[in-house]
Coordinates of C-alpha atoms in Angstrom, one line a residue:
Chain A
M1 CA 99.3 58.3 100.2
I2 CA 96.5 60.8 100.2
E3 CA 93.6 59.6 102.4
I4 CA 90.3 61.3 101.9
R5 CA 87.6 60.6 104.4
N6 CA 83.9 61.7 104.3
L7 CA 84.8 64.9 102.4
S8 CA 82.0 67.3 101.7
K9 CA 81.6 70.7 100.1
R10 CA 78.4 72.7 99.7
Y11 CA 77.7 76.0 97.9
G12 CA 74.4 77.2 99.3
D13 CA 71.9 74.5 98.6
S14 CA 73.9 72.4 96.2
T15 CA 76.3 69.8 97.4
V16 CA 79.3 69.8 95.2
I17 CA 81.3 67.0 96.9
D18 CA 79.1 64.6 98.9
N19 CA 80.7 62.5 101.5
V20 CA 83.6 61.2 99.4
S21 CA 86.1 58.7 100.9
L22 CA 88.9 57.4 98.9
D23 CA 92.7 56.6 99.0
L24 CA 95.0 58.0 96.3
A25 CA 97.7 55.3 96.6
D26 CA 101.1 56.0 95.4
A27 CA 100.4 55.1 91.8
G28 CA 102.4 57.1 89.2
I29 CA 99.5 58.9 87.5
T30 CA 96.1 59.1 89.0
A31 CA 93.4 60.6 86.7
I32 CA 90.2 62.1 88.0
I33 CA 87.4 62.0 85.5
G34 CA 83.7 62.6 85.4
P35 CA 81.1 64.7 83.6
N36 CA 80.9 68.5 84.0
G37 CA 79.9 69.5 87.4
A38 CA 80.9 66.2 89.0
G39 CA 83.1 68.1 91.5
K40 CA 86.5 67.2 90.1
S41 CA 88.1 70.6 90.4
T42 CA 86.5 71.1 93.8
L43 CA 88.0 67.8 95.1
L44 CA 91.4 68.8 93.9
G45 CA 91.0 72.3 95.4
M46 CA 90.2 70.8 98.8
I47 CA 93.0 68.3 98.7
S48 CA 95.4 71.1 98.0
R49 CA 93.9 73.5 100.7
L50 CA 93.0 76.1 98.1
Q51 CA 89.4 75.5 99.0
S52 CA 88.0 75.2 102.4
I53 CA 86.6 71.9 103.7
D54 CA 83.0 71.8 104.9
A55 CA 83.2 68.3 106.4
G56 CA 85.6 65.4 106.4
T57 CA 89.4 65.1 106.5
V58 CA 92.3 64.9 104.1
H59 CA 95.6 63.4 105.2
I60 CA 98.7 63.6 103.0
D61 CA 101.3 61.1 104.2
G62 CA 99.7 61.2 107.6
L63 CA 99.6 65.0 107.7
D64 CA 96.1 66.6 108.3
I65 CA 96.0 69.3 105.7
T66 CA 93.9 71.7 107.9
A67 CA 96.4 71.4 110.8
T68 CA 99.7 71.5 108.9
P69 CA 101.5 74.8 108.2
S70 CA 100.9 75.9 104.6
M71 CA 104.7 76.2 104.1
T72 CA 105.2 72.6 105.0
L73 CA 102.4 71.5 102.6
A74 CA 104.0 73.6 99.9
R75 CA 107.1 71.3 100.1
K76 CA 104.8 68.2 100.0
L77 CA 102.3 69.0 97.2
A78 CA 102.1 71.4 94.3
I79 CA 99.0 72.4 92.6
L80 CA 98.3 74.0 89.2
R81 CA 94.7 75.1 88.8
Q82 CA 92.7 75.4 85.6
E83 CA 92.6 79.1 85.0
N84 CA 95.9 80.8 85.6
Q85 CA 95.9 84.4 84.6
I86 CA 99.1 86.0 85.9
S87 CA 98.6 89.6 85.0
T88 CA 101.9 90.7 86.2
R89 CA 104.9 90.8 83.9
L90 CA 107.3 88.1 85.0
R91 CA 110.0 86.4 83.1
V92 CA 109.7 82.6 82.7
I93 CA 112.9 82.1 84.7
D94 CA 111.5 84.2 87.5
L95 CA 108.3 82.4 87.6
V96 CA 110.0 79.0 87.7
T97 CA 112.4 80.3 90.4
F98 CA 109.4 81.2 92.5
G99 CA 108.7 77.5 92.6
R100 CA 111.6 77.4 95.1
Y101 CA 109.9 79.9 97.3
P102 CA 108.8 77.4 99.9
Y103 CA 112.5 76.5 100.4
C104 CA 114.4 79.7 99.9
K105 CA 111.9 82.5 100.5
G106 CA 112.9 84.3 97.4
R107 CA 116.7 84.1 97.9
P108 CA 117.6 81.1 95.7
G109 CA 120.9 79.4 96.5
P110 CA 123.0 77.4 94.1
E111 CA 121.0 74.3 94.7
D112 CA 117.7 76.1 94.0
L113 CA 119.1 77.5 90.8
E114 CA 120.2 74.1 89.7
Q115 CA 116.6 72.8 90.2
V116 CA 115.4 75.8 88.2
Q117 CA 117.7 74.9 85.3
R118 CA 116.6 71.3 85.5
A119 CA 112.9 72.2 85.4
L120 CA 113.5 74.6 82.5
A121 CA 115.4 71.9 80.5
F122 CA 112.8 69.3 81.3
L123 CA 110.0 71.4 79.7
N124 CA 112.2 72.6 76.9
L125 CA 112.0 76.2 78.1
D126 CA 115.7 77.1 77.9
D127 CA 115.3 79.4 74.9
L128 CA 112.3 81.1 76.5
A129 CA 113.8 81.6 79.9
Q130 CA 114.2 85.3 79.6
R131 CA 110.9 86.0 77.9
F132 CA 108.0 87.6 79.7
L133 CA 105.0 85.4 80.3
D134 CA 102.7 87.8 78.4
T135 CA 104.7 87.3 75.2
L136 CA 104.2 83.5 75.2
S137 CA 101.6 81.4 73.5
G138 CA 99.1 79.5 75.6
G139 CA 101.0 76.3 75.3
Q140 CA 104.3 77.8 76.2
R141 CA 102.8 79.5 79.1
Q142 CA 101.2 76.3 80.3
R143 CA 104.7 74.7 80.1
A144 CA 106.1 77.5 82.1
Y145 CA 103.5 77.0 84.9
I146 CA 104.2 73.3 84.9
A147 CA 107.9 74.0 85.2
M148 CA 107.3 76.1 88.2
V149 CA 105.2 73.4 89.8
L150 CA 107.8 70.7 89.1
C151 CA 110.5 73.1 90.4
Q152 CA 108.7 73.0 93.8
D153 CA 110.1 69.5 94.0
T154 CA 107.1 68.0 95.8
D155 CA 106.1 64.3 96.1
Y156 CA 102.6 65.1 94.8
V157 CA 101.8 67.2 91.8
L158 CA 98.2 68.1 91.3
L159 CA 97.1 69.4 87.9
D160 CA 93.6 70.6 87.1
E161 CA 92.8 70.1 83.5
P162 CA 96.2 71.1 82.3
L163 CA 95.3 70.1 78.7
N164 CA 92.6 72.7 78.4
N165 CA 93.2 75.1 75.5
L166 CA 96.1 73.1 74.2
D167 CA 96.3 71.6 70.7
M168 CA 96.7 67.9 70.3
K169 CA 100.5 67.9 70.0
H170 CA 101.0 70.0 73.1
A171 CA 98.5 67.9 75.0
V172 CA 100.3 64.7 74.2
D173 CA 103.6 66.4 75.1
I174 CA 102.4 67.4 78.5
M175 CA 101.0 63.9 79.2
Q176 CA 104.3 62.3 78.2
L177 CA 106.2 64.8 80.3
M178 CA 104.0 63.9 83.3
Q179 CA 104.6 60.2 82.6
R180 CA 108.4 60.8 82.6
A181 CA 108.1 62.9 85.7
S182 CA 106.3 60.1 87.5
Q183 CA 108.7 57.4 86.2
A184 CA 112.0 59.2 86.3
M185 CA 111.5 61.5 89.3
G186 CA 109.1 59.3 91.3
K187 CA 106.4 62.0 91.3
K188 CA 102.9 61.1 92.2
V189 CA 100.8 63.0 89.6
I190 CA 97.1 63.6 90.2
I191 CA 95.5 65.1 87.2
V192 CA 91.9 66.1 86.3
L193 CA 91.2 65.1 82.8
H194 CA 88.3 65.9 80.5
D195 CA 89.2 63.4 77.8
I196 CA 88.8 59.9 79.1
N197 CA 91.2 58.5 76.4
F198 CA 94.1 60.5 77.9
A199 CA 93.2 58.9 81.2
A200 CA 92.9 55.5 79.5
C201 CA 96.3 55.8 77.9
Y202 CA 98.4 57.3 80.7
A203 CA 96.8 56.8 84.0
D204 CA 97.7 54.0 86.4
D205 CA 94.7 54.7 88.5
I206 CA 91.4 56.4 87.6
V207 CA 89.0 58.0 90.0
A208 CA 85.5 58.7 88.5
L209 CA 83.2 61.2 90.1
Q210 CA 79.6 61.7 89.4
N211 CA 77.3 64.3 91.1
G212 CA 79.9 64.9 93.8
K213 CA 80.1 61.2 94.7
L214 CA 82.7 58.6 94.0
A215 CA 81.4 56.5 91.1
F216 CA 84.3 54.1 90.6
Q217 CA 88.0 53.8 91.2
G218 CA 90.4 51.5 89.6
H219 CA 92.8 50.6 86.7
P220 CA 91.8 51.9 83.2
E221 CA 91.5 48.3 82.2
A222 CA 88.7 47.7 84.6
L223 CA 87.1 51.1 84.3
I224 CA 87.0 52.0 80.6
T225 CA 84.2 49.6 79.7
A226 CA 81.0 50.4 77.7
D227 CA 78.7 49.8 80.7
K228 CA 80.7 52.0 83.1
M229 CA 81.1 54.8 80.6
K230 CA 77.4 54.7 79.8
A231 CA 76.6 55.0 83.5
L232 CA 79.1 57.8 84.0
Y233 CA 78.6 60.0 81.0
D234 CA 75.3 58.7 79.7
I235 CA 76.7 58.1 76.2
D236 CA 77.1 55.0 74.2
M237 CA 80.7 54.2 73.7
T238 CA 82.5 51.6 71.7
I239 CA 85.6 50.3 73.4
E240 CA 88.6 49.5 71.2
R241 CA 92.1 48.6 72.0
F242 CA 95.1 50.8 71.2
K243 CA 98.7 49.9 72.2
G244 CA 97.4 47.6 74.8
R245 CA 95.0 50.1 76.4
P246 CA 91.3 50.5 76.1
I247 CA 90.1 53.5 74.1
G248 CA 86.5 54.8 74.0
L249 CA 85.0 55.9 70.7
Y250 CA 82.1 58.2 71.2
Y251 CA 82.3 60.7 68.3
A252 CA 79.3 59.5 66.4
Chain B
M1 CA 123.2 77.5 78.1
S2 CA 123.8 78.9 81.5
V3 CA 121.3 81.7 81.8
N4 CA 120.3 82.3 85.3
T5 CA 119.0 85.1 87.6
L6 CA 122.5 85.8 88.7
S7 CA 123.5 87.1 85.3
L8 CA 120.9 89.9 85.5
P9 CA 122.6 92.4 87.8
K10 CA 125.3 93.0 85.2
R11 CA 122.8 94.4 82.8
R12 CA 121.2 96.5 85.4
L13 CA 124.3 98.4 86.4
P14 CA 124.6 100.9 83.5
L15 CA 121.0 102.0 84.0
W16 CA 121.7 102.9 87.6
W17 CA 124.7 104.9 86.4
L18 CA 122.4 106.9 84.3
A19 CA 119.6 107.3 86.8
L20 CA 121.6 108.3 89.8
P21 CA 123.2 111.4 88.2
V22 CA 119.9 112.5 86.8
F23 CA 118.3 112.2 90.2
L24 CA 121.1 114.1 91.9
L25 CA 120.9 116.8 89.3
L26 CA 117.2 117.3 89.9
F27 CA 117.8 117.2 93.6
A28 CA 120.4 120.0 93.3
L29 CA 118.2 122.1 90.9
S30 CA 115.3 121.8 93.4
L31 CA 117.6 123.2 96.1
L32 CA 118.6 126.1 93.9
I33 CA 115.3 127.3 92.4
G34 CA 113.2 129.6 94.4
V35 CA 112.0 133.2 94.8
A36 CA 114.5 134.1 97.6
E37 CA 118.0 134.7 96.2
L38 CA 120.6 132.3 97.2
H39 CA 124.3 133.1 97.1
L40 CA 126.1 129.8 97.0
T41 CA 129.6 131.2 96.4
Q42 CA 129.5 133.2 99.6
L43 CA 127.2 131.2 101.9
G44 CA 126.0 133.7 104.5
E45 CA 123.9 133.1 107.5
R46 CA 120.7 134.0 105.6
D47 CA 121.5 131.7 102.7
L48 CA 122.1 128.9 105.0
Q49 CA 118.8 129.5 106.7
I50 CA 116.9 129.6 103.4
L51 CA 118.6 126.3 102.5
L52 CA 118.0 124.5 105.8
I53 CA 114.6 125.9 106.7
S54 CA 112.9 126.0 103.3
R55 CA 114.7 124.5 100.3
L56 CA 116.1 121.3 101.8
P57 CA 112.9 120.4 103.6
R58 CA 110.9 121.0 100.4
T59 CA 113.3 119.0 98.3
L60 CA 113.4 116.1 100.8
A61 CA 109.6 116.2 101.1
L62 CA 109.3 115.9 97.3
V63 CA 111.7 113.0 97.3
L64 CA 110.0 111.2 100.2
A65 CA 106.5 111.7 99.0
G66 CA 107.4 110.8 95.4
M67 CA 109.1 107.5 96.3
S68 CA 106.5 106.4 98.8
L69 CA 103.5 107.3 96.7
A70 CA 105.0 105.5 93.7
V71 CA 105.7 102.4 95.8
A72 CA 102.2 102.5 97.3
G73 CA 100.8 102.5 93.8
L74 CA 102.9 99.5 92.9
L75 CA 101.8 97.5 95.9
M76 CA 98.2 98.4 95.3
Q77 CA 98.5 97.1 91.7
M78 CA 100.0 93.9 92.9
L79 CA 97.4 93.3 95.6
A80 CA 94.4 94.3 93.4
R81 CA 96.0 92.4 90.5
N82 CA 95.2 95.3 88.2
R83 CA 97.5 97.8 86.5
F84 CA 95.1 100.7 86.7
V85 CA 94.8 101.2 90.4
E86 CA 96.6 103.3 92.9
P87 CA 95.5 104.7 96.2
S88 CA 93.6 107.6 94.6
T89 CA 91.6 105.3 92.4
T90 CA 90.6 102.8 95.1
G91 CA 89.0 105.1 97.6
T92 CA 92.0 104.8 99.9
V93 CA 93.0 108.4 99.8
E94 CA 89.4 109.6 100.2
C95 CA 89.0 107.4 103.3
A96 CA 92.2 108.8 104.7
M97 CA 90.8 112.3 104.1
L98 CA 87.5 111.4 105.8
G99 CA 89.4 110.2 108.8
L100 CA 91.5 113.3 108.9
L101 CA 88.4 115.5 108.5
L102 CA 86.6 113.8 111.4
V103 CA 89.6 114.0 113.7
T104 CA 90.1 117.6 112.8
L105 CA 86.5 118.2 113.8
L106 CA 86.2 116.0 116.8
A107 CA 89.7 116.2 118.3
P108 CA 91.4 119.3 116.8
A109 CA 94.1 119.3 119.5
M110 CA 95.4 115.8 118.7
P111 CA 99.1 115.7 117.8
V112 CA 99.7 115.2 114.1
M113 CA 101.0 111.7 114.7
G114 CA 97.7 110.7 116.2
K115 CA 95.8 112.3 113.3
M116 CA 98.0 110.4 110.9
L117 CA 97.3 107.1 112.6
I118 CA 93.5 107.7 112.6
A119 CA 93.7 108.6 108.9
S120 CA 95.6 105.4 108.3
V121 CA 93.0 103.3 110.0
F122 CA 90.3 104.9 107.8
A123 CA 92.4 104.4 104.7
L124 CA 92.9 100.7 105.6
A125 CA 89.2 100.3 106.2
G126 CA 88.5 101.9 102.8
S127 CA 91.0 99.7 101.0
L128 CA 89.4 96.6 102.5
V129 CA 86.0 97.8 101.4
F130 CA 87.4 98.3 97.9
M131 CA 88.8 94.8 97.9
A132 CA 85.4 93.4 99.1
L133 CA 83.7 95.4 96.3
L134 CA 86.0 93.8 93.8
R135 CA 85.1 90.4 95.0
A136 CA 81.4 91.1 95.0
V137 CA 81.1 92.6 91.6
P138 CA 81.5 90.2 88.7
L139 CA 84.2 91.7 86.6
H140 CA 84.7 91.1 83.0
S141 CA 87.2 93.8 82.1
T142 CA 90.3 95.1 83.8
V143 CA 89.1 98.6 83.2
M144 CA 86.2 98.1 85.4
V145 CA 88.4 97.7 88.5
P146 CA 89.6 101.3 88.7
L147 CA 86.1 102.5 87.7
I148 CA 84.7 100.8 90.8
G149 CA 87.4 102.3 92.9
I150 CA 86.8 105.8 91.5
M151 CA 83.1 105.5 92.1
F152 CA 83.7 104.3 95.7
G153 CA 86.1 107.2 96.2
G154 CA 83.4 109.5 94.7
V155 CA 80.9 108.4 97.3
V156 CA 83.3 108.9 100.1
G157 CA 84.3 112.2 98.6
A158 CA 80.7 113.4 98.5
V159 CA 80.4 112.6 102.3
I160 CA 83.6 114.6 102.8
A161 CA 82.3 117.5 100.7
F162 CA 79.0 117.5 102.6
I163 CA 80.7 117.7 106.0
A164 CA 83.4 120.2 104.9
Y165 CA 80.9 122.5 103.1
R166 CA 78.7 122.8 106.2
L167 CA 81.6 123.5 108.5
N168 CA 83.6 125.7 106.2
L169 CA 86.5 123.3 105.8
M170 CA 86.5 123.1 102.0
Q171 CA 89.8 124.8 101.7
S172 CA 91.6 122.3 103.9
V173 CA 90.1 119.4 102.0
A174 CA 91.3 121.0 98.7
N175 CA 94.8 121.1 100.2
W176 CA 94.7 117.4 101.0
T177 CA 93.8 116.3 97.5
N178 CA 96.1 118.4 95.6
G179 CA 99.7 118.0 96.5
D180 CA 101.4 121.3 97.2
F181 CA 104.9 121.6 98.5
S182 CA 105.2 125.4 98.5
A183 CA 104.3 125.7 102.2
I184 CA 106.8 123.0 103.3
L185 CA 109.2 124.2 106.0
R186 CA 111.4 122.5 108.5
G187 CA 109.2 120.9 111.1
R188 CA 106.3 120.3 108.7
Y189 CA 107.3 117.4 106.6
E190 CA 109.2 115.0 108.8
L191 CA 106.3 112.6 109.0
L192 CA 107.0 111.7 105.4
W193 CA 110.1 109.8 106.6
I194 CA 107.6 107.3 107.9
G195 CA 106.4 106.9 104.3
A196 CA 109.9 106.3 103.2
A197 CA 110.5 103.8 105.9
L198 CA 107.3 101.9 104.8
A199 CA 108.7 101.9 101.3
V200 CA 111.8 100.3 102.6
I201 CA 109.8 97.7 104.4
A202 CA 107.9 97.0 101.2
Y203 CA 111.3 96.4 99.5
L204 CA 112.4 94.0 102.2
T205 CA 109.2 92.0 101.8
A206 CA 109.0 92.5 98.0
D207 CA 108.9 88.8 97.1
R208 CA 105.7 88.2 99.1
F209 CA 104.0 90.9 97.0
T210 CA 105.4 89.5 93.7
V211 CA 103.9 86.1 94.7
A212 CA 100.7 87.7 95.8
G213 CA 100.5 89.4 92.5
M214 CA 100.3 86.0 90.8
G215 CA 97.0 85.5 92.6
R216 CA 95.5 83.7 95.5
D217 CA 95.9 80.2 94.3
F218 CA 99.6 80.5 93.2
A219 CA 100.4 82.3 96.5
T220 CA 98.7 79.6 98.6
N221 CA 100.4 76.8 96.6
L222 CA 103.7 78.4 97.4
G223 CA 102.9 78.3 101.1
L224 CA 102.1 82.0 101.5
N225 CA 99.3 83.2 103.8
Y226 CA 97.6 85.2 101.1
R227 CA 95.2 87.0 103.5
W228 CA 98.0 88.2 105.7
V229 CA 100.1 89.5 102.8
L230 CA 97.0 91.3 101.5
L231 CA 96.4 92.9 104.9
F232 CA 100.0 93.7 105.4
G233 CA 100.4 95.3 102.0
L234 CA 97.1 97.3 102.3
A235 CA 98.3 98.5 105.7
I236 CA 101.5 99.8 104.1
V237 CA 99.6 101.5 101.3
S238 CA 97.1 103.0 103.7
M239 CA 99.8 104.5 106.0
I240 CA 101.7 105.9 103.1
S241 CA 98.5 107.5 101.8
A242 CA 97.6 108.9 105.2
V243 CA 101.1 110.3 105.8
T244 CA 101.0 112.2 102.5
V245 CA 97.5 113.4 103.0
V246 CA 98.4 114.8 106.4
T247 CA 101.6 116.5 105.3
T248 CA 101.6 117.6 101.7
G249 CA 98.5 116.3 100.0
V250 CA 98.6 113.5 97.5
I251 CA 99.8 113.7 94.0
P252 CA 97.1 112.0 91.9
F253 CA 98.2 109.5 89.2
L254 CA 101.8 109.3 90.4
G255 CA 101.3 105.8 91.8
L256 CA 99.8 104.8 88.5
V257 CA 102.3 106.3 86.0
V258 CA 105.6 105.3 87.6
P259 CA 104.9 101.6 88.3
N260 CA 103.5 101.1 84.8
V261 CA 106.5 102.6 83.1
V262 CA 108.9 100.5 85.2
S263 CA 106.8 97.4 84.5
L264 CA 107.1 97.9 80.8
M265 CA 110.8 98.5 81.2
M266 CA 111.7 95.6 83.4
G267 CA 108.7 93.6 84.5
D268 CA 107.2 93.0 87.8
H269 CA 109.8 91.1 89.8
L270 CA 109.4 93.5 92.7
R271 CA 112.8 92.9 94.3
R272 CA 114.3 94.2 91.1
S273 CA 111.7 96.8 90.1
L274 CA 110.7 98.4 93.3
P275 CA 114.0 100.4 93.8
W276 CA 113.4 101.8 90.3
V277 CA 109.8 102.7 91.1
A278 CA 111.1 104.5 94.1
I279 CA 113.8 106.5 92.4
M280 CA 111.7 107.3 89.3
G281 CA 108.8 108.4 91.5
A282 CA 111.2 110.8 93.4
A283 CA 112.8 112.1 90.2
L284 CA 109.5 112.6 88.4
V285 CA 108.0 114.5 91.4
L286 CA 111.2 116.7 91.6
A287 CA 111.0 117.4 87.9
C288 CA 107.3 118.3 88.0
D289 CA 107.8 120.5 91.0
I290 CA 110.7 122.3 89.3
L291 CA 108.4 122.8 86.3
G292 CA 105.6 124.1 88.4
R293 CA 108.0 126.6 90.0
L294 CA 109.4 127.9 86.7
L295 CA 106.3 128.1 84.5
R296 CA 105.1 131.4 85.9
Y297 CA 108.0 132.4 88.0
P298 CA 107.9 134.0 90.6
Y299 CA 104.5 132.4 91.2
E300 CA 103.9 128.7 91.5
I301 CA 101.6 126.1 90.0
P302 CA 101.0 123.3 92.6
I303 CA 102.6 120.0 91.7
G304 CA 99.3 118.2 91.9
T305 CA 98.1 120.3 89.0
V306 CA 101.2 119.8 86.9
F307 CA 101.3 116.1 87.5
G308 CA 97.5 115.8 87.1
V309 CA 97.9 117.1 83.5
I310 CA 100.8 114.8 82.7
G311 CA 99.4 111.8 84.6
S312 CA 95.9 111.8 83.3
A313 CA 97.1 112.1 79.8
F314 CA 99.4 109.1 80.4
F315 CA 96.6 107.2 82.1
I316 CA 94.4 107.6 79.0
Y317 CA 97.3 106.5 76.9
L318 CA 97.7 103.3 79.0
L319 CA 94.0 102.5 79.0
L320 CA 94.0 102.7 75.2
R321 CA 97.2 100.8 74.8
R322 CA 96.3 98.0 77.2
S323 CA 92.8 97.5 76.0
E324 CA 94.0 97.4 72.4
G325 CA 96.4 94.6 73.3
R326 CA 93.5 92.7 74.8
S327 CA 91.1 92.7 71.9

């Protein structure tokens, strides 16, 4: 359980996260949605200690993230941010193996290598294992990063808009993988999504942010309604049903 | 399929079998080439003296400076996350020189170790300023990074020139910038062992630098204290720069060329590539010094000049190649 209390973040005069309190219970997939500039990435950045906290607290399974050693947190939660430009030439297998760094400090043992193999297989990267990252396509590279994050074997996996720059097929692949990771491996996935319909189809819990404040939190069924979407995105949406889930149509 | 990291060393071995003999051959050549005649078949007292007082120190100095400067370049590239930097394109070397110049003026009697340490402190301060500049200037192109460093180095260089010109020290300054091993004798190079020791430390902590090279967010996610790794790495780079400035003078572009070649060959997993950077740096410096000694025998061309020609040509090639790949 991630407990967020009175969390705030300011840049100069603008308040990006404004006194947010919420619990991310141990649902399988939690989606964070909201319009541009709502503070989604900042919230994720603060939860994962990548960004400093101006006010408030974050506890992960009771651990205060500002007081817990970074290495301990690295075994508890893994984060993949939105823009990942690794300019160094690393092989996919080396990148994924570095996911074990919090455990083995760069000297992987047999168990670590087993985890690496499992992560590679899980993301269908076996054939690309020896390739350098800079020779991969955007989708392949994204899969390699996700494999690294999964290889970290943490209870919590935080992903900041992992579907950006992916075509439809790869976006669906990634979401299905995260669903499998949460169901088969018991991971708690917290994911910032731009497209509300991915949230509607896959999330067990949705957190909606608006202007740095918590707008709503709840199950897609309760949240994806015409009124709430109008309030959140200021757009008229028709809600249909698809495979038992609400879907928002807003294209015209 | 059972591909794993353990299978890699097998492929590495033959390369080492090629590299080591080449390195040893260059080492031997460097010992044998010189103006004074050397009779190896009947090693007399005089021959032994030439060997131990002049030739061996020079060759060792070349090897030590070559490997440590190449490793310093590699670390700088990881920490700045840019392929085009090395201590002489980040202002690090210039700041080391400024420190050395000031200590030469203000405390000329200070032992060389103390001078080196003060130069190191200046170099570290300079590297930190460079890093701060990188963060302050919005960058849209990787080529901008070394340009900023070169400009920063230019400003510090102007301060050095101003002071040195007024106080008639221009000649010493010229010696610091342009590596020259012709004056190396026993007792005048030993400080370079510190540089080699620092390179070994860099190897022992290589994984940290590989992770840091992935960027701040990745490093923090993996539990690394990014700021400490940055400071630790810059301290190594700064001390290596200071040690070489104080003893032989730096060899521009060495730290740029060698890590780039190794990166293209085998990537940037530092625990694997750093030994190669070290041995290639040493071998390249030996080869260039031998060339400089032979080109207009019995006179010498300083290695800084020889390498400057080769290195700058290669630098331009890299700039064109990498920016082509980008567009």
